[in-house]
Short mmCIF file of N, CA and C in Angstrom, two decimals:
data_model
loop_
_atom_site.label_atom_id
_atom_site.label_comp_id
_atom_site.label_asym_id
_atom_site.label_seq_id
_atom_site.Cartn_x
_atom_site.Cartn_y
_atom_site.Cartn_z
N MET D 84 17.69 -52.62 3.75
CA MET D 84 17.39 -52.42 5.03
C MET D 84 17.60 -50.83 5.54
N ASN D 85 18.64 -51.25 5.85
CA ASN D 85 19.31 -50.03 6.54
C ASN D 85 19.25 -48.67 5.70
N GLN D 86 19.52 -49.02 4.43
CA GLN D 86 19.13 -47.83 3.16
C GLN D 86 17.99 -47.55 2.90
N ARG D 87 17.15 -48.08 3.09
CA ARG D 87 15.58 -47.85 3.04
C ARG D 87 15.00 -47.22 4.15
N PHE D 88 15.34 -47.42 5.34
CA PHE D 88 15.08 -47.10 6.43
C PHE D 88 15.34 -45.27 6.47
N LEU D 89 17.14 -45.25 6.32
CA LEU D 89 17.37 -43.90 5.91
C LEU D 89 16.89 -42.96 5.17
N LEU D 90 16.42 -44.00 3.85
CA LEU D 90 15.47 -43.14 2.86
C LEU D 90 14.33 -42.40 3.45
N ILE D 91 13.73 -43.28 4.38
CA ILE D 91 12.36 -43.00 4.57
C ILE D 91 12.58 -41.61 5.91
N VAL D 92 13.05 -41.86 6.65
CA VAL D 92 13.80 -40.90 8.01
C VAL D 92 14.25 -39.77 7.14
N THR D 93 14.84 -39.27 6.38
CA THR D 93 15.21 -38.54 5.37
C THR D 93 14.20 -37.66 4.46
N LEU D 94 13.19 -38.54 4.17
CA LEU D 94 12.38 -37.67 3.17
C LEU D 94 11.24 -37.01 4.27
N VAL D 95 11.13 -37.87 5.30
CA VAL D 95 9.61 -37.59 6.62
C VAL D 95 10.50 -36.56 6.90
N ALA D 96 11.84 -36.08 7.22
CA ALA D 96 12.32 -34.79 7.66
C ALA D 96 12.04 -33.85 7.10
N LEU D 97 12.37 -34.27 5.42
CA LEU D 97 12.38 -33.09 4.25
C LEU D 97 11.13 -32.48 4.42
N ILE D 98 9.84 -33.47 4.01
CA ILE D 98 8.71 -32.79 3.95
C ILE D 98 8.18 -32.36 5.42
N VAL D 99 8.52 -32.37 6.73
CA VAL D 99 8.06 -31.68 7.88
C VAL D 99 8.75 -30.53 8.08
N THR D 100 10.30 -30.16 7.86
CA THR D 100 10.68 -28.98 7.62
C THR D 100 10.36 -28.07 6.34
N SER D 101 9.96 -28.37 5.62
CA SER D 101 9.49 -27.70 4.05
C SER D 101 8.08 -27.35 4.33
N SER D 102 7.12 -27.78 4.98
CA SER D 102 6.01 -27.79 5.33
C SER D 102 5.94 -26.16 6.45
N ALA D 103 7.14 -25.94 6.89
CA ALA D 103 6.84 -24.68 7.79
C ALA D 103 7.35 -23.70 7.53
N CYS D 104 7.83 -23.58 5.90
CA CYS D 104 8.42 -22.56 5.12
C CYS D 104 7.23 -21.98 3.83
N VAL D 105 6.01 -21.75 4.52
CA VAL D 105 4.79 -20.88 3.76
C VAL D 105 5.11 -20.10 3.48
N TYR D 106 5.02 -19.63 2.17
CA TYR D 106 5.26 -18.50 1.40
C TYR D 106 3.85 -17.51 1.92
N ARG D 107 4.27 -16.19 2.37
CA ARG D 107 3.01 -15.36 2.31
C ARG D 107 3.20 -13.90 1.74
N VAL D 108 2.14 -13.57 0.99
CA VAL D 108 2.04 -12.62 -0.37
C VAL D 108 1.81 -11.37 0.86
N ASP D 109 2.48 -10.25 -0.11
CA ASP D 109 2.17 -8.77 0.67
C ASP D 109 1.11 -8.58 0.13
N ILE D 110 0.35 -7.75 1.28
CA ILE D 110 -0.95 -7.22 0.62
C ILE D 110 -1.13 -5.85 0.69
N ALA D 111 -1.04 -5.28 -0.39
CA ALA D 111 -1.37 -4.12 -0.66
C ALA D 111 -2.83 -3.59 -0.83
N GLN D 112 -3.24 -2.57 -0.46
CA GLN D 112 -4.35 -1.65 -0.52
C GLN D 112 -4.75 -0.27 -0.35
N GLY D 113 -5.45 0.32 -1.20
CA GLY D 113 -5.21 1.82 -1.61
C GLY D 113 -4.76 2.18 -2.63
N ASN D 114 -4.35 3.47 -2.68
CA ASN D 114 -3.79 4.28 -3.98
C ASN D 114 -2.26 4.20 -3.40
N ARG D 115 -1.57 3.48 -4.71
CA ARG D 115 -0.56 3.49 -4.75
C ARG D 115 0.06 4.73 -5.69
N ILE D 116 1.09 5.49 -4.72
CA ILE D 116 1.80 6.76 -5.34
C ILE D 116 2.84 6.82 -5.05
N ASP D 117 3.68 7.01 -6.13
CA ASP D 117 5.10 7.37 -6.12
C ASP D 117 5.50 9.04 -5.47
N ALA D 118 6.74 9.30 -5.31
CA ALA D 118 7.21 10.34 -4.87
C ALA D 118 7.20 11.28 -6.02
N GLU D 119 7.18 11.00 -7.29
CA GLU D 119 7.17 11.73 -8.70
C GLU D 119 5.77 12.38 -8.45
N THR D 120 4.98 11.62 -8.45
CA THR D 120 3.58 11.97 -8.57
C THR D 120 3.07 12.87 -7.43
N VAL D 121 3.72 12.36 -6.22
CA VAL D 121 3.34 13.71 -5.28
C VAL D 121 3.86 14.57 -5.41
N GLY D 122 5.01 15.06 -6.15
CA GLY D 122 6.05 16.12 -6.24
C GLY D 122 5.22 17.02 -7.14
N LYS D 123 4.49 16.28 -8.04
CA LYS D 123 3.90 17.35 -9.14
C LYS D 123 2.67 17.89 -8.57
N LEU D 124 2.17 17.52 -7.50
CA LEU D 124 0.77 18.07 -7.01
C LEU D 124 1.00 19.69 -6.50
N GLU D 125 0.37 20.66 -6.90
CA GLU D 125 0.54 22.27 -6.73
C GLU D 125 -1.02 22.52 -6.34
N THR D 126 -0.78 23.45 -5.35
CA THR D 126 -2.11 24.39 -4.89
C THR D 126 -2.41 25.13 -6.22
N GLY D 127 -3.70 25.09 -6.05
CA GLY D 127 -4.29 25.73 -7.28
C GLY D 127 -4.64 24.89 -8.38
N MET D 128 -4.55 23.69 -8.74
CA MET D 128 -4.96 22.37 -9.57
C MET D 128 -6.46 22.30 -9.14
N THR D 129 -7.12 22.07 -10.36
CA THR D 129 -8.58 21.78 -10.27
C THR D 129 -8.98 20.22 -9.84
N ARG D 130 -9.76 19.70 -9.26
CA ARG D 130 -10.30 18.45 -9.04
C ARG D 130 -9.90 17.53 -10.18
N LYS D 131 -10.55 17.83 -11.35
CA LYS D 131 -9.94 16.69 -12.47
C LYS D 131 -8.43 16.79 -12.79
N GLN D 132 -7.83 18.18 -12.62
CA GLN D 132 -6.29 17.65 -12.74
C GLN D 132 -5.97 16.71 -11.62
N VAL D 133 -6.48 16.81 -10.45
CA VAL D 133 -5.74 15.98 -9.49
C VAL D 133 -6.37 14.66 -9.46
N GLU D 134 -7.10 14.61 -9.88
CA GLU D 134 -7.56 12.86 -10.33
C GLU D 134 -7.13 12.42 -11.64
N PHE D 135 -6.73 12.99 -12.72
CA PHE D 135 -6.09 12.47 -13.45
C PHE D 135 -4.48 12.36 -12.85
N LEU D 136 -4.08 12.85 -12.35
CA LEU D 136 -2.65 12.36 -11.60
C LEU D 136 -2.69 11.43 -10.56
N LEU D 137 -3.41 11.64 -9.48
CA LEU D 137 -3.35 10.44 -8.83
C LEU D 137 -4.73 9.54 -8.55
N GLY D 138 -5.53 9.54 -9.56
CA GLY D 138 -6.37 8.56 -9.69
C GLY D 138 -7.45 8.92 -8.48
N GLN D 139 -8.87 8.03 -8.52
CA GLN D 139 -10.04 8.68 -7.75
C GLN D 139 -9.31 8.41 -6.27
N PRO D 140 -9.80 9.24 -5.34
CA PRO D 140 -9.59 9.07 -3.89
C PRO D 140 -10.15 7.69 -3.13
N ALA D 141 -9.59 7.23 -2.18
CA ALA D 141 -9.92 6.28 -1.61
C ALA D 141 -11.32 6.49 -0.83
N ILE D 142 -11.59 7.47 -0.32
CA ILE D 142 -12.52 7.92 0.57
C ILE D 142 -12.88 9.52 0.11
N ARG D 143 -14.35 9.60 -0.56
CA ARG D 143 -14.86 11.17 -0.47
C ARG D 143 -15.76 10.99 0.16
N ASP D 144 -15.66 11.49 1.60
CA ASP D 144 -16.66 12.04 2.35
C ASP D 144 -17.87 12.76 1.93
N PRO D 145 -19.06 12.28 2.12
CA PRO D 145 -20.32 12.99 2.02
C PRO D 145 -20.05 14.61 2.91
N TYR D 146 -19.82 14.34 3.96
CA TYR D 146 -19.81 15.44 4.88
C TYR D 146 -18.99 16.29 5.08
N HIS D 147 -18.00 16.14 4.14
CA HIS D 147 -16.90 17.21 3.79
C HIS D 147 -16.65 16.85 2.54
N ALA D 148 -17.17 17.38 1.50
CA ALA D 148 -17.13 17.24 0.01
C ALA D 148 -16.03 17.98 -0.70
N ASP D 149 -15.37 19.34 0.30
CA ASP D 149 -14.00 19.75 -0.42
C ASP D 149 -12.57 18.72 0.40
N GLN D 150 -12.76 17.94 0.77
CA GLN D 150 -11.75 17.00 1.20
C GLN D 150 -11.39 15.77 0.55
N TRP D 151 -10.29 15.43 0.01
CA TRP D 151 -10.53 13.85 -0.74
C TRP D 151 -9.30 13.00 0.21
N ASN D 152 -9.40 11.83 0.52
CA ASN D 152 -7.99 11.29 1.66
C ASN D 152 -7.87 9.70 0.45
N TYR D 153 -6.37 10.03 0.39
CA TYR D 153 -6.19 8.87 -0.37
C TYR D 153 -5.30 8.47 0.68
N ILE D 154 -5.43 6.66 0.77
CA ILE D 154 -4.65 5.84 1.78
C ILE D 154 -3.73 4.84 1.30
N TYR D 155 -2.79 4.62 1.70
CA TYR D 155 -2.36 3.09 1.14
C TYR D 155 -1.56 2.73 2.43
N TYR D 156 -2.19 0.96 2.48
CA TYR D 156 -1.99 0.14 3.54
C TYR D 156 -0.92 -0.90 2.72
N LEU D 157 0.15 -1.18 3.45
CA LEU D 157 0.80 -2.55 3.13
C LEU D 157 1.06 -3.23 4.15
N LYS D 158 0.95 -4.51 3.81
CA LYS D 158 1.19 -5.34 5.01
C LYS D 158 2.20 -6.57 4.46
N ARG D 159 3.69 -6.63 5.09
CA ARG D 159 4.29 -7.63 4.21
C ARG D 159 4.18 -9.12 4.86
N GLY D 160 4.16 -9.62 3.81
CA GLY D 160 3.66 -11.00 4.38
C GLY D 160 4.57 -12.21 5.30
N GLN D 161 6.08 -12.35 5.13
CA GLN D 161 7.13 -12.58 5.58
C GLN D 161 7.17 -12.14 6.96
N THR D 162 6.98 -10.46 7.19
CA THR D 162 7.43 -10.15 8.50
C THR D 162 6.24 -9.70 9.14
N GLY D 163 5.09 -9.54 8.71
CA GLY D 163 3.72 -8.82 9.21
C GLY D 163 3.98 -7.34 9.43
N LYS D 164 4.97 -6.52 9.05
CA LYS D 164 5.53 -5.32 9.22
C LYS D 164 3.97 -4.47 8.38
N VAL D 165 3.60 -3.65 9.25
CA VAL D 165 2.43 -2.90 8.32
C VAL D 165 2.75 -1.56 8.04
N ASP D 166 2.72 -0.94 6.80
CA ASP D 166 2.95 0.79 6.65
C ASP D 166 1.71 1.02 5.98
N LYS D 167 1.16 1.97 6.73
CA LYS D 167 0.17 2.71 6.40
C LYS D 167 0.45 4.48 5.84
N ARG D 168 0.13 5.08 5.00
CA ARG D 168 0.25 6.30 4.53
C ARG D 168 -1.05 7.15 4.39
N VAL D 169 -1.42 7.88 4.66
CA VAL D 169 -2.95 8.94 4.33
C VAL D 169 -2.27 10.30 3.79
N MET D 170 -2.92 10.51 3.01
CA MET D 170 -2.69 11.95 2.43
C MET D 170 -4.23 12.54 2.08
N THR D 171 -4.52 13.80 2.68
CA THR D 171 -5.65 14.76 2.63
C THR D 171 -5.48 15.68 2.06
N LEU D 172 -6.26 15.83 1.21
CA LEU D 172 -6.47 16.81 0.06
C LEU D 172 -7.25 17.67 0.42
N HIS D 173 -7.35 19.09 0.24
CA HIS D 173 -8.12 19.90 0.80
C HIS D 173 -8.63 20.86 -0.54
N PHE D 174 -10.08 21.20 -0.78
CA PHE D 174 -10.02 21.96 -2.10
C PHE D 174 -10.93 23.25 -1.58
N THR D 175 -10.93 24.56 -2.24
CA THR D 175 -11.61 25.43 -1.54
C THR D 175 -11.86 26.20 -3.47
N ASP D 176 -13.19 26.28 -3.94
CA ASP D 176 -13.70 26.72 -4.93
C ASP D 176 -13.15 25.69 -5.71
N ASP D 177 -13.32 24.47 -5.67
CA ASP D 177 -12.88 23.28 -6.77
C ASP D 177 -11.65 23.47 -7.05
N LYS D 178 -10.51 23.93 -6.15
CA LYS D 178 -9.42 24.23 -6.44
C LYS D 178 -8.39 23.49 -5.18
N LEU D 179 -7.03 23.20 -5.61
CA LEU D 179 -6.35 22.18 -4.43
C LEU D 179 -5.92 23.62 -3.68
N SER D 180 -6.09 23.47 -2.62
CA SER D 180 -5.73 24.50 -1.05
C SER D 180 -4.90 24.19 -0.55
N LEU D 181 -4.82 22.87 -0.03
CA LEU D 181 -3.96 22.24 1.00
C LEU D 181 -3.67 20.81 1.00
N ILE D 182 -2.43 20.50 1.06
CA ILE D 182 -1.90 19.02 0.86
C ILE D 182 -1.28 18.49 2.02
N GLU D 183 -1.63 17.57 3.00
CA GLU D 183 -1.45 17.27 4.39
C GLU D 183 -1.39 15.87 4.41
N GLY D 184 -0.23 15.37 5.31
CA GLY D 184 -0.34 14.11 5.59
C GLY D 184 0.99 13.68 5.58
N ASP D 185 1.01 12.13 5.20
CA ASP D 185 2.55 11.60 5.15
C ASP D 185 3.03 11.29 4.06
N LEU D 186 3.62 12.35 3.46
CA LEU D 186 4.45 12.64 2.15
C LEU D 186 6.10 11.88 2.64
N ARG D 187 6.27 11.82 2.76
CA ARG D 187 7.82 11.03 3.49
C ARG D 187 8.32 10.20 2.19
N GLY D 188 8.99 10.52 1.31
CA GLY D 188 9.47 9.73 0.48
C GLY D 188 8.73 8.85 -0.82
N GLY D 189 7.64 9.50 -1.26
CA GLY D 189 6.52 8.84 -1.62
C GLY D 189 5.72 7.75 -1.10
N TRP D 190 5.16 7.12 -1.61
CA TRP D 190 4.46 6.02 -1.22
C TRP D 190 4.76 4.61 -1.66
N LEU D 191 5.77 4.57 -2.38
CA LEU D 191 6.41 3.23 -2.79
C LEU D 191 7.35 2.48 -1.90
#
């Protein structure tokens, strides 16, 4: 009887404590781009070359047709820490003319 009670208490304690350890998935959205790929960008590249290298931009603003925005958003599941990176590419005469944004150490 005493062993059975101890077993039940142990199982209940195990179930209660294990339910507090829920795994939370990292949520990544947008364009995942590494430092090597960003390093290959050069002014003077055509839109097709940029799209081949980076993929389609997250945002193509119809009011700013010469501007492409690449956005990467990562929310860590366990810590809740959010990492957001934005890179904006400007084109003049369909050629890459300006690269601006958060380029520190790539996007991975």
